[in-house]
Coordinates of C-alpha atoms and ligand atoms in Angstrom, one line a residue:
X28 CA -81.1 -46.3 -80.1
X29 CA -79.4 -48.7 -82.2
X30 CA -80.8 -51.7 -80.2
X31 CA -84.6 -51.6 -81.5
X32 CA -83.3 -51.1 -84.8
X33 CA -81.4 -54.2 -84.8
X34 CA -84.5 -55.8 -83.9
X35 CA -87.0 -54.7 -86.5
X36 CA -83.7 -55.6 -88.8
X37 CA -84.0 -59.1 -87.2
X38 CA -87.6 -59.2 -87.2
X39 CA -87.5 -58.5 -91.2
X40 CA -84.9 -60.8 -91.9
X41 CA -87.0 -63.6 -90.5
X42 CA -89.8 -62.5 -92.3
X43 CA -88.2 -62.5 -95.3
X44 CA -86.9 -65.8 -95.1
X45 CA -90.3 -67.3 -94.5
X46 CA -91.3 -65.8 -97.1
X47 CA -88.7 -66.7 -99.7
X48 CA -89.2 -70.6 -98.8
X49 CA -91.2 -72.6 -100.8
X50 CA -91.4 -73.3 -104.7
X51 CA -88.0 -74.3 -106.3
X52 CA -88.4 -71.8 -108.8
X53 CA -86.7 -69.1 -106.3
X54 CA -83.7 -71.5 -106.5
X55 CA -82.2 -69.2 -108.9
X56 CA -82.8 -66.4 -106.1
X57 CA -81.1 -68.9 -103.2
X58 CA -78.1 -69.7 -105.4
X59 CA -77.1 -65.7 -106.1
X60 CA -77.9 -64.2 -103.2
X61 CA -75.9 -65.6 -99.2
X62 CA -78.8 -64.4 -97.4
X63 CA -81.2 -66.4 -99.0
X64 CA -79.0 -69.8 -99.8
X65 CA -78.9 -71.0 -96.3
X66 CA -82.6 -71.1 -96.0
X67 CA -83.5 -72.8 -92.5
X68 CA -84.7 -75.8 -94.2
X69 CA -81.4 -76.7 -96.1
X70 CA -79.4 -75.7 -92.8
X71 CA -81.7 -78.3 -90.7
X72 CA -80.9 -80.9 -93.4
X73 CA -77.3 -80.2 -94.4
X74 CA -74.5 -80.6 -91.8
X75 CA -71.0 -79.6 -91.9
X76 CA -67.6 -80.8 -90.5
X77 CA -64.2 -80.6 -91.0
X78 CA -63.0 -83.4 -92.6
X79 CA -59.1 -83.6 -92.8
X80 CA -56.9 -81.6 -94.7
X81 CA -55.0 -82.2 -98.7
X82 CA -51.1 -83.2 -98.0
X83 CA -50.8 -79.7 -99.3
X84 CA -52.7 -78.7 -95.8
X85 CA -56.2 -77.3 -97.9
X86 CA -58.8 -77.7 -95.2
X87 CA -61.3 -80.2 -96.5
X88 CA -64.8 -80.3 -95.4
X89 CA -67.8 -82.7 -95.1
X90 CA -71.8 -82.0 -95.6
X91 CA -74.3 -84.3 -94.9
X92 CA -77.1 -84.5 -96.7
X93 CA -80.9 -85.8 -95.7
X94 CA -84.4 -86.2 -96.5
X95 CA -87.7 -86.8 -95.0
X96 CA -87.4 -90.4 -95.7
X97 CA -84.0 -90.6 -93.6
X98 CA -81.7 -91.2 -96.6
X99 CA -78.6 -89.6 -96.4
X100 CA -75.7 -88.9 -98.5
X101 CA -72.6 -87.9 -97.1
X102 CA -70.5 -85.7 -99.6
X103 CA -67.0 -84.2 -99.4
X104 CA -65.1 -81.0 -100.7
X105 CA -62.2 -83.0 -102.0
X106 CA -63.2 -83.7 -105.4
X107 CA -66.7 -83.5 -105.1
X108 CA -66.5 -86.6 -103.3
X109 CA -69.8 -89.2 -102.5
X110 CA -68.7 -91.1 -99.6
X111 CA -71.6 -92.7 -98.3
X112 CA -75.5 -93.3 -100.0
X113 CA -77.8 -95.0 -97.2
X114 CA -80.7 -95.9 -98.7
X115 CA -83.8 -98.5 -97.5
X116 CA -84.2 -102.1 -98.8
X117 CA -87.6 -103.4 -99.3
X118 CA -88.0 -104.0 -95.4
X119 CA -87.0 -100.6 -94.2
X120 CA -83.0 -101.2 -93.1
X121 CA -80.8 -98.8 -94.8
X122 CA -77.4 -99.9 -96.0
X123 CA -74.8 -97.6 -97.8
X124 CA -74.5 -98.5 -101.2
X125 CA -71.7 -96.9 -102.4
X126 CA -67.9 -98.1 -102.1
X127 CA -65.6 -95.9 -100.6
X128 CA -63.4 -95.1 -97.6
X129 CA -63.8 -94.3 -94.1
X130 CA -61.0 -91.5 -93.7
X131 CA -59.5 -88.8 -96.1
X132 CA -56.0 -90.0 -96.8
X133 CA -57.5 -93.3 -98.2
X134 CA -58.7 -91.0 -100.9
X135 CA -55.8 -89.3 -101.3
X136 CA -54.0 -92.2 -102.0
X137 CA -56.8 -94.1 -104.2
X138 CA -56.8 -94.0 -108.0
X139 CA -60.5 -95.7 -108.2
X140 CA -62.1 -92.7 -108.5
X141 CA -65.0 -93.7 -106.1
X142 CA -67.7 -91.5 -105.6
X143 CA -66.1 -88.7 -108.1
X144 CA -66.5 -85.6 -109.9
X145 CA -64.9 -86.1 -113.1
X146 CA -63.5 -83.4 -115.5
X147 CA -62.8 -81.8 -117.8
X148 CA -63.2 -84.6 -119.5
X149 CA -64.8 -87.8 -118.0
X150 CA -63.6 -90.8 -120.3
X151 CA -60.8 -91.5 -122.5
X152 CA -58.8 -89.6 -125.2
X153 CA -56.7 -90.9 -127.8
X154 CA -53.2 -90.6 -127.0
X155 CA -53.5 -87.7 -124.8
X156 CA -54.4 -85.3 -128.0
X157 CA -57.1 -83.1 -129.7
X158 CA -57.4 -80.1 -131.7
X159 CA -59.4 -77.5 -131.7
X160 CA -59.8 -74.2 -133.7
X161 CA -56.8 -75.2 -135.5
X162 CA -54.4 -75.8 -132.7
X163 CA -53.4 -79.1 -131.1
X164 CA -53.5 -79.8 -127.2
X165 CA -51.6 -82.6 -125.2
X166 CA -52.9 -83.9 -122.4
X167 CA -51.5 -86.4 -119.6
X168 CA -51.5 -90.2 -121.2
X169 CA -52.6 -91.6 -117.4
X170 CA -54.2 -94.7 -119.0
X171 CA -51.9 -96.4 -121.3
X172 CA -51.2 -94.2 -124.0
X173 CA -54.4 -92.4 -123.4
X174 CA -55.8 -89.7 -121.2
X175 CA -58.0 -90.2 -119.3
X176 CA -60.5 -89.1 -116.3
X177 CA -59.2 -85.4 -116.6
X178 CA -55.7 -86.1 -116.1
X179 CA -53.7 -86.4 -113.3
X180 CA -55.4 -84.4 -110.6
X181 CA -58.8 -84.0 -112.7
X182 CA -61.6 -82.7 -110.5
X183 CA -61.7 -85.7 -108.2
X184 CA -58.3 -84.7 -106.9
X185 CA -58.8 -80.7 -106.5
X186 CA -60.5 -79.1 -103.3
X187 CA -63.9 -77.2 -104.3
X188 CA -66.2 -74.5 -102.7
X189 CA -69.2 -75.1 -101.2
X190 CA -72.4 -73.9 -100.6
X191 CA -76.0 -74.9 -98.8
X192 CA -78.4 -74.0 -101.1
X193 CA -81.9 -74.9 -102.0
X194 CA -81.3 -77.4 -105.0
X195 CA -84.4 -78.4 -106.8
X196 CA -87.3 -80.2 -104.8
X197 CA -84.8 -80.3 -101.6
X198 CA -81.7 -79.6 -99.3
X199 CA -78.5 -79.0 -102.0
X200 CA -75.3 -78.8 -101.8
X201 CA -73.4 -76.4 -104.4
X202 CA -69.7 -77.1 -105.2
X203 CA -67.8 -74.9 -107.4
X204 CA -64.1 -74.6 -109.0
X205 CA -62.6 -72.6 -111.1
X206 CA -59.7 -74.5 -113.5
X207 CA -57.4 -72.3 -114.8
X208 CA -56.6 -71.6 -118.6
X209 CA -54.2 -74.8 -119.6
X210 CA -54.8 -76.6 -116.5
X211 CA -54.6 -80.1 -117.3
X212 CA -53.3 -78.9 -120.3
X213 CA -56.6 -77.7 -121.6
X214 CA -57.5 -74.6 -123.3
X215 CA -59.4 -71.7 -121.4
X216 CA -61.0 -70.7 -117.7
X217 CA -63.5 -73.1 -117.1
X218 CA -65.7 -71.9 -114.1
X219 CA -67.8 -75.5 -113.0
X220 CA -70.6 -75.5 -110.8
X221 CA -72.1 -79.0 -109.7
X222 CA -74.9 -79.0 -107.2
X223 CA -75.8 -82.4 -104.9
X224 CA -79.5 -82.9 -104.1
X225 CA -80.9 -85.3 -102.1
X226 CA -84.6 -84.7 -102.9
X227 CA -88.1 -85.2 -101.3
X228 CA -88.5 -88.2 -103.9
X229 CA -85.6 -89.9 -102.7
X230 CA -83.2 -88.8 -105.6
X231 CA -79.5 -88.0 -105.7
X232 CA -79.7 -85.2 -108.6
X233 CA -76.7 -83.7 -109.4
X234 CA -76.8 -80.6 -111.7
X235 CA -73.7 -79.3 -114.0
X236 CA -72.8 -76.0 -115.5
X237 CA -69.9 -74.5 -116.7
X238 CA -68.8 -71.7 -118.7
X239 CA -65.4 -71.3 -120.6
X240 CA -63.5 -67.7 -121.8
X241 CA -61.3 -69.6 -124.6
X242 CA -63.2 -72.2 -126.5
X243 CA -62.6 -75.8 -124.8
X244 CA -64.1 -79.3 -124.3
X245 CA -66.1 -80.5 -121.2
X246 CA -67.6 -83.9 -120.2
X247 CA -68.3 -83.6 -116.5
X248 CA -69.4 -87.2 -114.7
X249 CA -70.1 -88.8 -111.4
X250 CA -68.5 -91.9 -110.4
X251 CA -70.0 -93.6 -107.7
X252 CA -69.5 -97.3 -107.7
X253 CA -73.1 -98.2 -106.4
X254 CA -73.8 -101.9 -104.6
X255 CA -77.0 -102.4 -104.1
X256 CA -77.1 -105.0 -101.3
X257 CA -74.7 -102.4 -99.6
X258 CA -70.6 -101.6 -99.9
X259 CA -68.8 -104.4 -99.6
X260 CA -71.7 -106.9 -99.3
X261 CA -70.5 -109.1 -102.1
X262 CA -70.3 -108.8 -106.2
X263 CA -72.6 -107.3 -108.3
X264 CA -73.6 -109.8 -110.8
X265 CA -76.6 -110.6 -109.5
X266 CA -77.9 -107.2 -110.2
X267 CA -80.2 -106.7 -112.8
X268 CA -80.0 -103.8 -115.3
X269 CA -81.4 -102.3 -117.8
X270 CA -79.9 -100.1 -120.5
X271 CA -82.2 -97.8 -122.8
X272 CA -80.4 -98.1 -125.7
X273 CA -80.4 -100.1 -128.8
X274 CA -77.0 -99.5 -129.8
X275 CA -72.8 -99.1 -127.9
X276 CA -69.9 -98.0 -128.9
X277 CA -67.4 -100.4 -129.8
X278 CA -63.6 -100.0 -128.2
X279 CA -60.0 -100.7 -129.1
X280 CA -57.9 -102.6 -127.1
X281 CA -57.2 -99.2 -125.6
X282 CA -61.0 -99.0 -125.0
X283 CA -60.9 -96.1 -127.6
X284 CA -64.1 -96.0 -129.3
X285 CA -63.9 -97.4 -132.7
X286 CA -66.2 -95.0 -134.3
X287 CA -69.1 -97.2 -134.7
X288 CA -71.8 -97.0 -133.0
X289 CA -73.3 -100.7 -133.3
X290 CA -76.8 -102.7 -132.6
X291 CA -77.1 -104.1 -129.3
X292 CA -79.4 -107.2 -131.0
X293 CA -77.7 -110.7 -130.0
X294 CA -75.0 -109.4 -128.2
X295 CA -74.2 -109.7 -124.4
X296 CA -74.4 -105.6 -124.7
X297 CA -78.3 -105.6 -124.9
X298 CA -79.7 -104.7 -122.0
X299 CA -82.9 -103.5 -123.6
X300 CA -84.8 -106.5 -121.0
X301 CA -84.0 -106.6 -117.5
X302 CA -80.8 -109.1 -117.3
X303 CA -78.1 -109.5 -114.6
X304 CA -74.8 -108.3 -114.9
X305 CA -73.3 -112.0 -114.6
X306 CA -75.5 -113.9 -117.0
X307 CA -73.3 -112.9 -119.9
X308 CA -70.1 -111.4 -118.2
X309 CA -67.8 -114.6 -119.2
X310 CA -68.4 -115.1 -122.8
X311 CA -66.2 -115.3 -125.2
X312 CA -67.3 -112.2 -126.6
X313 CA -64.3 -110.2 -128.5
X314 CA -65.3 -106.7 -126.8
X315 CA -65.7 -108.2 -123.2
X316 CA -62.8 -109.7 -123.5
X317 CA -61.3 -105.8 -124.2
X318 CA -63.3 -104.5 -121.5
X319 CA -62.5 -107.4 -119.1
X320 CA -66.3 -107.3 -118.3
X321 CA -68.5 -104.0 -119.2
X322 CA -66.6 -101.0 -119.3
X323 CA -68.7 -99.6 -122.9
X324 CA -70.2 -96.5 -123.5
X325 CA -74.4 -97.2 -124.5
X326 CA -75.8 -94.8 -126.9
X327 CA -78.9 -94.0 -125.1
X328 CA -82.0 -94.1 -127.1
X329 CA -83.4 -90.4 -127.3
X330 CA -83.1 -87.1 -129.3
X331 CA -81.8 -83.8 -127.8
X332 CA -81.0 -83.0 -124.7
X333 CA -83.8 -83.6 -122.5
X334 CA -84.0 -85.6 -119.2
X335 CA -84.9 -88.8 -120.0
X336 CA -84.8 -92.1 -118.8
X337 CA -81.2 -94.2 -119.0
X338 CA -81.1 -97.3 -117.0
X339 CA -82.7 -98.7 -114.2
X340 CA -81.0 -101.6 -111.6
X341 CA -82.8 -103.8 -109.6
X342 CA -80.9 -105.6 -106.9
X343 CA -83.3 -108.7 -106.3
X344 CA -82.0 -109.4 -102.2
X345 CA -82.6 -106.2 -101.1
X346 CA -85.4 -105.2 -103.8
X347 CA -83.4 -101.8 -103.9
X348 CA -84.0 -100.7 -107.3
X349 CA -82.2 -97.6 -108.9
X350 CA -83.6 -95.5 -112.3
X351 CA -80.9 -93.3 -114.1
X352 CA -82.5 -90.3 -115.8
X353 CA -79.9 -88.5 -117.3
X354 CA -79.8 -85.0 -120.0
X355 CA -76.5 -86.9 -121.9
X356 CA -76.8 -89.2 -124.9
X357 CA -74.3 -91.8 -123.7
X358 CA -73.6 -94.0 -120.7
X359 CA -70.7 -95.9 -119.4
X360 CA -71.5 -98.9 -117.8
X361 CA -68.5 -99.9 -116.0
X362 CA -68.8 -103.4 -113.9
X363 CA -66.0 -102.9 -111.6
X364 CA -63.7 -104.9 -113.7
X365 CA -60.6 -103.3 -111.9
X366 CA -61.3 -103.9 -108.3
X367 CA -58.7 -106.6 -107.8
X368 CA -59.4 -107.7 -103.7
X369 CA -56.3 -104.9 -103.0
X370 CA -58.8 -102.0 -101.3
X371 CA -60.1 -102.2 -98.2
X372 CA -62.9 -99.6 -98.0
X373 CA -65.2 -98.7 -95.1
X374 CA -65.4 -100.4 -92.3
X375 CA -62.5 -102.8 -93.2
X376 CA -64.2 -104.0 -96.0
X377 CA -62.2 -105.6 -98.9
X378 CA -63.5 -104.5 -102.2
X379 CA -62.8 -107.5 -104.5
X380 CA -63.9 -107.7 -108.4
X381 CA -67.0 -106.5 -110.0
X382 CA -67.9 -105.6 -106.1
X383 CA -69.2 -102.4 -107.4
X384 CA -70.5 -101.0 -110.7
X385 CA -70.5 -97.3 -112.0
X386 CA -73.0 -96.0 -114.4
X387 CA -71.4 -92.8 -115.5
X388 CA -73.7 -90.3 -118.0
X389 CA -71.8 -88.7 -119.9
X390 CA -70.6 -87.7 -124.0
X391 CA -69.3 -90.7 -125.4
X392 CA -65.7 -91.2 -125.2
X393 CA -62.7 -89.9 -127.5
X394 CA -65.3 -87.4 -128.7
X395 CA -62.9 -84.8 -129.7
X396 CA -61.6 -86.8 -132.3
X397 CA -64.4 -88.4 -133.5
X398 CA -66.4 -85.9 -135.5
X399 CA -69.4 -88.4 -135.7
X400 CA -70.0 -88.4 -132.3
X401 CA -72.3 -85.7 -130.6
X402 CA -69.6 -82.6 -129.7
X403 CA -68.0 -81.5 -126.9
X404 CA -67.1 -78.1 -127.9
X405 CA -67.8 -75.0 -125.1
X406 CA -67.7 -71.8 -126.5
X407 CA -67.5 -69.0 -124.7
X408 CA -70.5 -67.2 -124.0
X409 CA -72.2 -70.6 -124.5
X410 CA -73.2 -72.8 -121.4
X411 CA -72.7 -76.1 -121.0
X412 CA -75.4 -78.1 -118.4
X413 CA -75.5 -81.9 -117.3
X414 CA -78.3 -83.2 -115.1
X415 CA -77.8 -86.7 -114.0
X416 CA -80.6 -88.0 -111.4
X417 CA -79.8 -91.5 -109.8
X418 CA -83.3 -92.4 -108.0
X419 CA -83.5 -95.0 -105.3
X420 CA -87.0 -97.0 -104.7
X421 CA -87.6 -100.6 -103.8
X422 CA -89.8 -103.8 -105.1
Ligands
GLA28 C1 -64.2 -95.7 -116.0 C2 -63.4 -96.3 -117.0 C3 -62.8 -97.6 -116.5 C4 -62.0 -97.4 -115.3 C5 -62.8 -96.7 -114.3 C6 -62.0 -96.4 -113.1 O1 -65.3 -96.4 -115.7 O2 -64.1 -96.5 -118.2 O3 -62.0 -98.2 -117.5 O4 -60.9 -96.5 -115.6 O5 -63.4 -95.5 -114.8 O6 -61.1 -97.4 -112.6

């Protein structure tokens, strides 16, 4: 008796999924409801496997992610981790074009953030303080007397949930953690959610939200350090980029934002034309010689919070070219200045400098103690969203 009822149960269930496939705007739908996330598309494009496990013995996983074009992105539980991007050249051949490592205890033991979530706060903060509402908070000084990246374990050193889902336009991966009140040493219980997706229009969109139950700050970021000839290929000064913004923030010698938000015009900071990384790199030029290279926050040209265009690279070998679209006002263009020759990343590779570059959208740094700069106030009942869309073509 129970048998044919199992089956019309079965038969509905397939129904219903056919039925619930489609337009991205039942993504809200495929995000709340397990029955519906794992649609048969998704599971066909996302595979799991177990990937290793913390020192602290927190099963880690590892989903990969493709498209109908064959690009794949291989993305791990442990910090919301990008290992591996293999995208086409101009001829077809794919090459990954990300740095990173081949096993997980190499990213256990790494400090180069490859490939990261960042949070709570991507960036640096002056000496490890802010206040807020009236109250100070201290947070780790990991950079010199500064904090920065999140602290000590961040969100690139925590384990997060995941979940298949249907992400917008394609297969999505949804990773979610919940930092407790003074993790960090920050105030509140911020519940993130960041969702991968490798779309139909060979994009890796990554969407943000989080909300807080004690006022707080957030600046979420990803930071992949892309090559676009391909990890471990060679330096990246032959790269051409383009930056849509007329004016950077200035840094300390601490690379602590001055305050000023200065013109680009006659500087080796204007990227408003096409120009490669290197044609500049070694002048004499007061805040490259700070950064050791680019490692500046661009105040991108735009007003509000939409998506908008933010950069675009162009990687003349290969004719790999990558457009940033991004919903934040600044980006961090960071030409790998730290890479020293002392990793050796997949495949044996040895990452020397400026072998990779990062371009990480975010709020401009020190933000909480500049109150020029856009803020970075959550409230609670207030939501905080981030899209960043990193969009891969070829010329
Ligand atoms: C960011 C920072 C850099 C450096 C890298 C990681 O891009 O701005 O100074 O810390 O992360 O090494």
């Amino acid at each position: 008796m129970g048998t044919p009822r199992l089956v019309i149960g079965f038969l509905l269930l397939v129904v219903c999924c056919l039925f619930t496939r489609g337009p991205a705007t039942n993504n809200k739908k495929a995000i709340t409801n397990p029955r519906f996330n794992m649609s048969t598309e998704a599971e066909r494009k996302i595979q799991k496997q177990v990937f290793g496990r913390t020192t602290d013995g927190t099963p880690v996983d590892l989903y990969t992610l493709t498209n109908a074009h064959g690009l794949e992105a291989k993305v791990m539980t442990y910090g919301g981790i990008v290992l591996s991007l293999n995208v086409p050249d101009r001829t077809g051949k794919f090459d990954d074009v990300v740095l990173g490592f081949d096993r997980l205890d190499e990213y256990l033991k790494n400090a180069s953030y490859f490939g990261a979530l960042i949070g709570r706060y991507a960036n640096r903060i002056a000496k490890g303080k802010f206040a807020l509402d009236g109250r100070e908070y201290r947070l780790a000084q990991n950079d010199g007397e500064n904090h920065l990246h999140g602290g000590v374990k961040g969100f690139h050193r925590v384990v997060w949930r995941a979940q298949i889902v249907r992400g917008k336009n394609g297969a999505g991966l949804n990773l979610t953690y919940l930092s407790k009140d003074g993790e960090e040493g920050y105030p509140g219980n911020l519940f993130v959610s960041v969702t991968y997706t490798l779309t139909t229009t060979d994009e890796l969109r990554i969407d943000y939200s989080a909300t807080t139950d004690k006022a707080t700050i957030v600046n979420l970021t990803h930071h992949s350090y892309f090559n676009l000839a391909g990890a471990g290929a060679g330096d990246i000064l032959a790269h051409e980029v383009t930056i849509n913004a007329d004016r950077f923030t200035p840094v300390d010698k601490t690379l602590i934002p001055t305050g000023e938000q200065r013109n680009v015009k006659r500087t080796p900071m204007d990227f408003t034309q096409p120009t490669a990384i290197g044609a500049r790199i070694g002048e004499q030029d007061e805040q490259l010689l700070v950064g050791k290279g680019y490692d500046h926050n661009w105040v991108l040209n735009k007003s509000g919070a939409s998506l908008s265009f933010a950069a675009r690279v162009y990687e003349p070998r290969s004719g790999r070219v990558m457009d940033v679209h991004t919903t934040e006002p600044g980006l961090q263009f960071y030409s790998g200045n730290f890479l020293d020759g002392s990793i050796r990343g997949k495949q044996g590779k040895v990452y020397y400098l400026r072998y990779g570059f990062c371009l990480e959208a975010q709020h401009f740094p020190d933000s909480p103690n500049k109150m020029n700069f856009p803020s970075v106030v959550l409230h609670t009942g207030r939501k905080y969203t981030q899209t960043t869309i990193y969009k891969f073509s070829t010329r």
